[in-house]
XYZ file of C-alpha atoms in Angstrom:
535
model
C 84.406 95.202 -48.902
C 83.885 92.971 -52.088
C 83.988 88.930 -51.383
C 83.864 86.340 -54.383
C 84.381 83.570 -56.385
C 84.676 80.320 -57.314
C 87.704 77.203 -55.561
C 90.074 75.746 -57.930
C 88.682 72.256 -59.131
C 91.282 69.523 -57.489
C 93.648 69.213 -60.374
C 94.918 72.455 -58.455
C 96.970 70.700 -56.043
C 99.167 69.294 -58.419
C 99.964 72.185 -59.677
C 100.340 74.169 -56.287
C 103.141 71.763 -55.518
C 104.983 71.627 -58.788
C 105.406 75.528 -57.878
C 106.534 74.817 -54.019
C 103.865 75.307 -52.329
C 105.157 77.778 -49.619
C 106.911 80.033 -51.673
C 106.498 83.879 -51.059
C 109.061 86.886 -51.016
C 110.462 87.234 -47.463
C 108.568 88.841 -44.557
C 109.414 88.736 -41.331
C 112.640 90.777 -40.660
C 112.766 94.156 -38.837
C 116.332 94.578 -39.531
C 116.410 97.665 -40.846
C 119.965 96.486 -42.439
C 118.577 93.586 -44.244
C 114.894 93.272 -45.272
C 113.589 95.971 -43.101
C 109.950 95.856 -44.002
C 107.903 94.383 -41.243
C 108.338 98.117 -38.251
C 106.035 100.435 -36.808
C 104.403 101.194 -33.838
C 103.371 103.470 -31.025
C 101.181 100.915 -29.072
C 102.439 100.238 -25.454
C 102.852 96.581 -24.332
C 100.013 97.196 -22.159
C 97.367 98.586 -24.948
C 96.384 94.831 -25.772
C 92.796 95.383 -25.115
C 91.901 91.972 -26.794
C 93.634 90.121 -23.874
C 90.973 88.345 -21.935
C 91.168 88.339 -18.033
C 91.229 84.605 -17.922
C 94.591 84.586 -19.560
C 96.096 86.738 -16.788
C 94.816 83.966 -13.964
C 97.337 82.045 -13.330
C 95.621 79.077 -12.185
C 93.997 79.214 -15.781
C 94.539 76.227 -17.872
C 96.585 76.865 -20.954
C 95.650 76.647 -24.283
C 97.663 74.324 -26.625
C 98.489 75.600 -29.766
C 100.045 73.861 -33.087
C 101.984 76.688 -34.508
C 103.430 76.480 -38.002
C 106.793 78.625 -38.046
C 107.815 81.148 -40.389
C 107.868 78.419 -43.378
C 111.520 80.516 -44.437
C 113.025 78.764 -41.467
C 115.235 75.899 -41.810
C 113.916 73.882 -39.087
C 111.741 73.869 -35.605
C 113.582 74.494 -32.869
C 112.791 73.219 -29.816
C 111.839 75.320 -26.399
C 113.553 78.506 -27.314
C 113.593 81.676 -25.383
C 110.940 83.300 -28.479
C 108.564 80.352 -27.642
C 108.565 80.323 -23.511
C 108.361 84.404 -23.486
C 104.785 83.406 -25.885
C 103.533 81.103 -23.660
C 104.275 82.984 -20.652
C 102.568 85.975 -22.209
C 99.912 84.675 -23.415
C 99.380 81.434 -20.944
C 99.733 79.140 -24.367
C 101.099 75.721 -24.716
C 102.742 76.094 -28.241
C 104.104 72.799 -30.750
C 106.189 74.387 -32.820
C 105.963 72.269 -36.446
C 107.706 73.081 -40.019
C 105.042 72.824 -42.369
C 105.684 71.127 -45.744
C 103.260 69.671 -48.385
C 103.656 65.972 -46.972
C 102.768 66.858 -43.749
C 99.616 68.866 -44.257
C 98.556 65.680 -46.463
C 99.060 63.318 -43.952
C 96.928 65.186 -41.407
C 99.259 67.439 -39.619
C 97.832 70.411 -39.668
C 98.906 73.272 -37.156
C 96.910 75.963 -35.785
C 97.940 78.697 -36.949
C 100.601 78.954 -39.951
C 101.807 81.399 -43.010
C 101.190 80.967 -46.943
C 103.254 82.730 -49.436
C 100.652 83.358 -52.332
C 96.746 83.089 -53.244
C 97.142 79.708 -54.841
C 98.688 77.876 -51.570
C 95.666 79.541 -49.866
C 93.142 78.088 -52.551
C 95.058 75.096 -52.574
C 95.300 74.619 -48.744
C 91.365 75.609 -48.923
C 90.751 72.885 -51.322
C 91.780 69.838 -49.446
C 90.023 71.118 -46.262
C 92.072 72.428 -43.884
C 91.141 75.890 -43.325
C 88.907 77.040 -41.565
C 87.360 80.638 -42.966
C 87.870 83.844 -41.472
C 84.717 85.989 -40.517
C 85.550 90.036 -41.751
C 83.506 90.668 -38.958
C 85.314 89.315 -36.203
C 88.789 90.196 -38.213
C 87.521 93.929 -38.227
C 86.418 93.463 -34.504
C 89.518 91.754 -33.154
C 92.257 93.595 -35.193
C 90.699 97.298 -35.746
C 94.512 98.435 -35.786
C 95.064 96.095 -38.263
C 92.072 95.953 -40.519
C 91.843 99.922 -41.026
C 95.546 99.765 -42.390
C 94.742 96.693 -44.622
C 91.079 98.164 -45.839
C 93.433 100.450 -47.830
C 94.468 97.556 -49.649
C 90.894 95.642 -50.096
C 91.845 94.432 -52.763
C 93.718 91.626 -50.908
C 90.845 90.177 -49.546
C 89.446 89.369 -52.908
C 92.865 86.919 -53.861
C 92.055 84.742 -50.800
C 88.100 84.797 -50.959
C 86.538 81.682 -52.310
C 82.488 80.619 -52.694
C 81.869 84.029 -51.077
C 84.235 83.014 -47.383
C 87.304 84.276 -46.737
C 90.068 82.072 -46.144
C 93.211 84.246 -44.896
C 94.099 87.090 -43.710
C 96.372 89.062 -45.972
C 99.610 90.982 -45.064
C 100.474 94.290 -47.035
C 104.025 95.499 -48.121
C 103.300 99.705 -48.205
C 105.531 102.103 -50.366
C 108.824 101.713 -48.392
C 109.606 98.360 -50.420
C 113.424 96.326 -49.809
C 112.138 93.657 -52.050
C 111.792 96.107 -54.760
C 114.503 94.446 -57.033
C 117.830 96.661 -58.697
C 121.392 95.414 -60.250
C 124.541 94.756 -57.956
C 127.237 95.279 -59.864
C 130.986 93.785 -59.102
C 132.479 98.058 -58.816
C 136.388 96.298 -59.021
C 135.466 94.757 -62.307
C 133.760 97.340 -63.903
C 136.940 99.615 -63.327
C 139.305 96.792 -64.422
C 137.385 96.577 -67.374
C 137.614 100.907 -67.892
C 133.929 101.696 -67.569
C 133.857 104.160 -64.794
C 130.486 105.033 -65.355
C 127.517 102.333 -63.731
C 125.533 101.337 -66.364
C 122.003 102.604 -66.823
C 120.642 101.496 -69.982
C 120.418 98.207 -71.491
C 123.403 99.022 -74.441
C 125.507 100.111 -71.634
C 124.614 97.000 -69.619
C 125.318 95.073 -72.143
C 128.409 96.859 -72.986
C 129.676 96.398 -69.512
C 128.712 92.180 -69.335
C 130.615 91.575 -72.284
C 133.669 93.108 -71.410
C 133.361 90.662 -68.248
C 133.385 87.886 -70.091
C 135.490 89.073 -72.517
C 138.539 91.352 -70.751
C 139.790 89.285 -67.370
C 137.826 91.285 -65.140
C 139.496 89.333 -62.116
C 142.661 89.415 -63.797
C 144.384 86.126 -62.996
C 144.787 85.726 -66.289
C 142.413 82.965 -67.301
C 138.586 82.906 -69.441
C 136.701 82.073 -66.589
C 134.248 84.619 -65.898
C 130.679 85.715 -67.164
C 129.290 88.541 -67.038
C 125.774 87.386 -65.469
C 123.722 84.142 -65.286
C 120.164 83.556 -64.658
C 117.433 81.112 -63.172
C 115.764 79.416 -66.105
C 113.432 77.273 -63.794
C 112.595 80.589 -61.560
C 108.829 82.424 -62.600
C 109.741 85.261 -60.279
C 112.078 87.660 -59.158
C 115.811 86.483 -60.626
C 117.752 86.121 -63.333
C 116.728 87.678 -66.619
C 113.305 89.573 -65.101
C 115.152 92.916 -65.278
C 116.032 92.453 -68.824
C 112.455 91.414 -69.804
C 111.761 94.130 -67.936
C 113.834 96.637 -70.066
C 111.441 95.224 -73.380
C 108.458 96.480 -70.961
C 107.514 92.574 -69.837
C 107.488 89.710 -66.929
C 107.111 86.501 -67.969
C 104.126 84.902 -66.341
C 102.957 88.146 -65.158
C 99.486 89.363 -66.291
C 99.445 92.502 -67.525
C 97.176 95.260 -67.825
C 97.105 96.240 -71.451
C 94.803 99.537 -73.009
C 92.236 98.084 -71.199
C 92.870 94.010 -72.097
C 94.253 91.378 -69.200
C 97.414 89.537 -71.337
C 99.569 86.962 -70.063
C 103.557 88.314 -70.235
C 104.889 84.626 -71.410
C 103.177 85.191 -74.702
C 103.347 89.050 -75.475
C 105.453 90.189 -78.621
C 108.061 91.874 -76.216
C 109.332 88.756 -74.713
C 110.356 87.290 -77.892
C 112.697 90.855 -78.252
C 114.407 90.118 -75.542
C 114.261 86.227 -76.307
C 116.509 87.382 -78.694
C 118.760 89.331 -76.752
C 119.366 87.021 -74.271
C 120.221 84.054 -77.146
C 122.872 86.581 -78.376
C 124.128 87.173 -75.099
C 124.527 82.973 -74.411
C 126.048 83.057 -78.127
C 128.770 84.990 -77.170
C 129.462 83.603 -73.785
C 128.114 86.481 -71.877
C 125.740 84.270 -69.961
C 126.709 81.608 -67.890
C 125.767 77.705 -69.602
C 124.693 76.858 -66.165
C 121.823 79.120 -65.962
C 119.145 76.714 -66.451
C 119.717 75.076 -63.440
C 121.090 77.919 -61.116
C 119.213 79.014 -58.191
C 118.887 82.692 -56.159
C 121.321 81.110 -53.772
C 123.954 79.392 -56.912
C 123.900 83.119 -58.894
C 125.007 85.151 -55.371
C 127.534 82.424 -54.694
C 128.646 83.207 -58.480
C 129.154 87.006 -57.706
C 130.909 86.334 -54.173
C 133.660 84.107 -56.400
C 134.531 85.934 -58.916
C 132.612 83.972 -61.761
C 129.854 86.851 -62.877
C 129.697 90.622 -62.744
C 126.102 91.358 -61.569
C 123.022 90.592 -60.449
C 119.832 91.370 -59.930
C 119.128 91.731 -55.685
C 116.690 93.373 -53.163
C 117.178 96.641 -52.237
C 117.329 95.494 -48.861
C 120.223 93.150 -49.027
C 121.979 95.202 -51.717
C 122.240 99.108 -51.595
C 123.806 99.597 -48.576
C 127.002 99.208 -47.156
C 125.191 96.749 -44.427
C 123.312 94.841 -46.710
C 123.054 91.119 -46.424
C 124.407 90.141 -49.219
C 127.181 92.979 -49.234
C 128.664 92.284 -45.694
C 128.528 88.567 -47.323
C 130.905 89.821 -50.104
C 132.974 91.368 -47.408
C 133.417 88.474 -45.665
C 134.477 86.212 -48.266
C 136.388 88.839 -50.623
C 137.575 92.030 -48.311
C 138.191 93.990 -51.566
C 135.582 93.331 -53.293
C 133.703 96.524 -54.232
C 130.160 96.659 -55.467
C 127.952 99.269 -55.741
C 124.299 99.284 -56.890
C 121.905 100.715 -59.350
C 118.805 101.005 -61.076
C 117.839 98.228 -63.363
C 118.666 98.688 -66.949
C 116.347 101.064 -69.156
C 115.609 99.536 -72.675
C 112.970 100.187 -75.063
C 109.925 99.296 -73.451
C 111.249 101.328 -70.382
C 112.815 99.711 -67.066
C 111.857 97.305 -64.266
C 111.620 93.968 -63.095
C 109.540 91.274 -61.160
C 107.230 93.276 -58.343
C 105.140 91.740 -55.600
C 103.150 95.005 -55.426
C 101.252 95.646 -52.270
C 100.790 91.951 -51.672
C 102.736 89.811 -49.255
C 101.792 86.601 -47.762
C 98.768 85.486 -45.754
C 98.246 83.919 -42.257
C 95.435 80.966 -42.712
C 94.186 79.301 -39.228
C 93.663 75.003 -39.580
C 90.266 73.614 -39.744
C 90.069 71.622 -36.451
C 89.877 75.499 -34.784
C 86.207 76.600 -36.060
C 84.902 74.390 -33.644
C 87.471 75.220 -30.725
C 85.986 78.909 -29.699
C 88.140 79.611 -27.380
C 91.125 78.579 -29.346
C 90.149 80.683 -32.069
C 90.283 83.689 -29.536
C 93.161 82.966 -27.999
C 94.782 82.843 -31.689
C 93.135 86.653 -32.454
C 94.671 87.656 -29.186
C 97.762 86.691 -30.310
C 97.356 88.056 -33.811
C 96.280 91.418 -32.513
C 99.628 91.659 -30.340
C 101.533 89.877 -33.515
C 100.506 93.591 -35.083
C 99.762 96.191 -33.076
C 102.006 95.165 -30.027
C 105.418 96.796 -29.931
C 106.560 94.248 -27.448
C 105.236 91.100 -28.825
C 106.310 92.651 -32.611
C 109.965 93.164 -30.893
C 110.136 89.953 -29.431
C 109.010 87.584 -32.148
C 111.281 89.596 -35.111
C 114.122 91.056 -33.190
C 114.773 89.386 -29.677
C 115.647 90.925 -26.652
C 116.719 94.589 -26.625
C 120.137 94.630 -26.151
C 121.462 91.370 -26.218
C 119.654 90.373 -29.770
C 119.508 93.683 -31.367
C 120.092 97.440 -30.918
C 118.742 100.967 -32.835
C 121.076 101.058 -35.192
C 121.848 104.939 -33.933
C 122.947 104.961 -30.797
C 120.661 106.193 -27.537
C 117.825 106.174 -30.553
C 114.209 105.302 -29.830
C 112.608 104.588 -33.201
C 114.260 103.991 -36.599
C 117.007 101.409 -38.529
C 117.705 98.552 -36.063
C 120.985 96.207 -36.237
C 121.487 93.152 -35.072
C 124.177 92.317 -32.390
C 127.398 90.206 -33.036
C 126.955 86.789 -32.318
C 123.074 86.971 -33.694
C 123.417 88.812 -36.906
C 123.089 85.920 -38.890
C 119.895 84.867 -39.316
C 120.422 81.059 -38.463
C 122.034 82.592 -35.207
C 118.744 83.992 -34.498
C 116.802 81.089 -35.212
C 118.435 79.086 -32.660
C 116.774 81.475 -30.444
C 113.231 81.542 -31.566
C 113.799 84.989 -33.394
C 111.942 84.734 -36.518
C 110.244 81.167 -36.610
C 107.333 82.872 -34.788
C 107.476 86.180 -36.124
C 103.889 87.002 -38.998
C 105.716 89.053 -40.446
C 103.960 91.841 -42.719
C 101.150 91.799 -40.142
C 102.565 94.342 -38.342
C 100.317 98.130 -38.227
C 101.748 100.745 -40.317
C 102.418 103.403 -37.278
C 104.830 100.433 -36.147
C 106.105 100.111 -39.396
C 106.699 104.160 -39.667
C 108.293 103.782 -35.889
C 110.845 101.142 -37.055
C 111.612 102.297 -40.491
C 115.313 102.693 -42.084
C 115.376 106.452 -42.843
C 118.691 105.811 -45.629
C 116.941 102.294 -46.640
C 113.515 104.294 -47.328
C 115.608 106.675 -49.378
C 117.403 103.943 -51.531
C 114.251 102.449 -52.411
C 113.359 105.361 -53.288
C 116.936 105.829 -55.798
C 116.458 102.034 -56.993
C 112.960 101.465 -56.994
C 110.788 100.918 -60.211
C 108.202 99.379 -58.740
C 104.895 99.353 -59.541
C 105.785 99.764 -63.011
C 105.744 95.645 -64.081
C 103.633 93.618 -60.933
C 100.277 91.486 -61.673
C 97.070 92.952 -62.537
C 94.961 90.697 -60.705
C 97.564 90.951 -57.841
C 98.485 87.051 -58.361
C 94.743 86.020 -57.710
C 93.795 82.297 -58.492
C 91.769 81.897 -61.994
C 89.408 78.518 -61.891
C 91.538 76.918 -63.879
C 94.809 77.681 -62.599
C 95.054 73.887 -61.544
C 94.497 72.242 -64.725
C 96.897 74.204 -66.978
C 99.135 76.583 -64.877
C 101.811 74.584 -63.959
C 101.979 72.509 -67.677
C 102.276 76.035 -69.068
C 105.013 77.303 -66.764
C 107.039 74.314 -67.660
C 106.317 74.367 -71.420
C 107.626 77.906 -71.037
C 110.652 77.340 -69.406
C 111.287 74.564 -71.592
C 111.080 77.114 -74.662
C 112.738 79.692 -72.723
C 115.927 77.760 -71.851
C 115.917 76.088 -75.378
C 115.759 79.416 -77.356
C 118.244 81.348 -75.398
C 120.679 78.254 -75.102
C 120.030 78.081 -79.556
C 119.165 74.939 -79.138
C 116.212 75.869 -81.358
C 115.002 78.796 -83.526
C 114.320 82.074 -82.188
C 110.473 81.738 -84.087
C 109.880 78.205 -82.047
C 108.641 81.072 -79.972
C 105.606 81.406 -82.335
C 105.060 77.346 -81.939
C 105.644 78.459 -77.850
C 102.529 80.912 -78.379
C 100.266 78.722 -80.520
C 100.766 75.700 -78.623
C 100.096 77.668 -75.147
C 96.838 79.041 -76.061
C 95.528 75.464 -77.047
C 96.804 74.053 -73.896
C 94.839 75.854 -71.852
C 96.689 79.882 -72.154
C 93.161 80.723 -73.858
C 90.762 79.772 -71.479
C 93.093 81.177 -68.796
C 93.150 84.274 -70.939
C 89.374 84.413 -70.766
C 89.212 83.828 -67.105
C 91.848 86.363 -66.450
C 90.380 89.320 -68.332
C 86.964 88.021 -66.969
C 88.007 88.681 -62.565
C 89.940 91.644 -63.854
C 86.768 93.448 -65.196
C 84.637 92.074 -62.229
C 87.025 92.353 -59.577
C 90.580 94.703 -60.159
C 89.226 97.057 -62.691
C 88.704 99.828 -60.507
């Protein structure tokens, strides 16, 4: 693998905090009915060859591990069934902690935890709170996983600074349940006389106008909109399918004719903004799009305010998907239907993470504790390749918390059983808290793969049309400019869409973006692409 790069300057920390240091794509669920992405292994529980004999001795003193729980978990739950199981299996004593910017700044650095992006890794490495990882040790201690990740070896480059590796990359394979499509209120389409689920941008436009103008919920009130967005988001929600229809994604680095350009300032972005501006002026876009979040826009779908959202395929394309089941629980008579992103003049697609998932990092204090480091790699190997360990941390106990979707099956899709169908219920058992997500081997993923979900991904995914040409790598000057440029983009785009400023002010934005660091970042992006990612 090729190693590289300089560390970001300390100014990076403010940028990362502003963007949300622990942001990243979800990566923990083995449930083929929700976000089935991390599944596989034909390795038996006894096949964990890395487990040293000393840990099997009853008299051996447990190694104490401070474990940063899964970053999407709401908070710590002490002494759960999963924690006790891990402690017994690996002869360790675990202290689970919630990782935040504040906790890290105060010096409470876990021995092992997850981060969402290369920028997160760079920021923490810059603070001196991470241990570097010897690639040779990674290959020796996690041979099965290493063999898989080598197929996506450029991911190592995204978290290599000063010629040292600072994180273990996770990857998303070709069966990507996080890819986005459109989730429609099918009953609303019926109520406004649209019999064909929209496929093109023109058909999409016709439908969202009808939702705003033709009383799709039949309550006799003008209280509905076509769609909403998330103006303060920089990925995967709101209007990204509309930008995708013009062949661009704001904030993302795109390769165009051998050159790297930023989607925020591409000419196609102005075209997309013109379309969104017209929709807003005509009352099609919810005026709260400026403050809406992913959670709030889902609630607006549930509560009869809007008629379509972007959604992950795993959550919206199957009857058992999380958003579909939530809709049914709140509005039993509502009908939903899934479709691809609308096809426009620039093609189709939405924000796509590509092969990038999250990252596992090790705290800086561990480098002086070789026994603890060996123990962490023992656990890491098990979390990647030992079926028993992966299932316990992501699914729980078979027959109690989960089972295979098909009766009597020994592989394939899984389902959570009654009383554990909601994530908060599983968190109370420790399920997810200690999962390391997409660090599972390809063999394990294949065994636990959901054929129906795989087929839905083939049907609805537009990937990899629109992903980052640099795999979301950190540029040397990101810390100086990125947060400011993102805020600048959000301000201009919100004002243009809402009609507060003219559409032609986009050209002013481009000039300002370039002058405030965009030109320097573009130069660095092209240099990095040529050096690391072109081939």
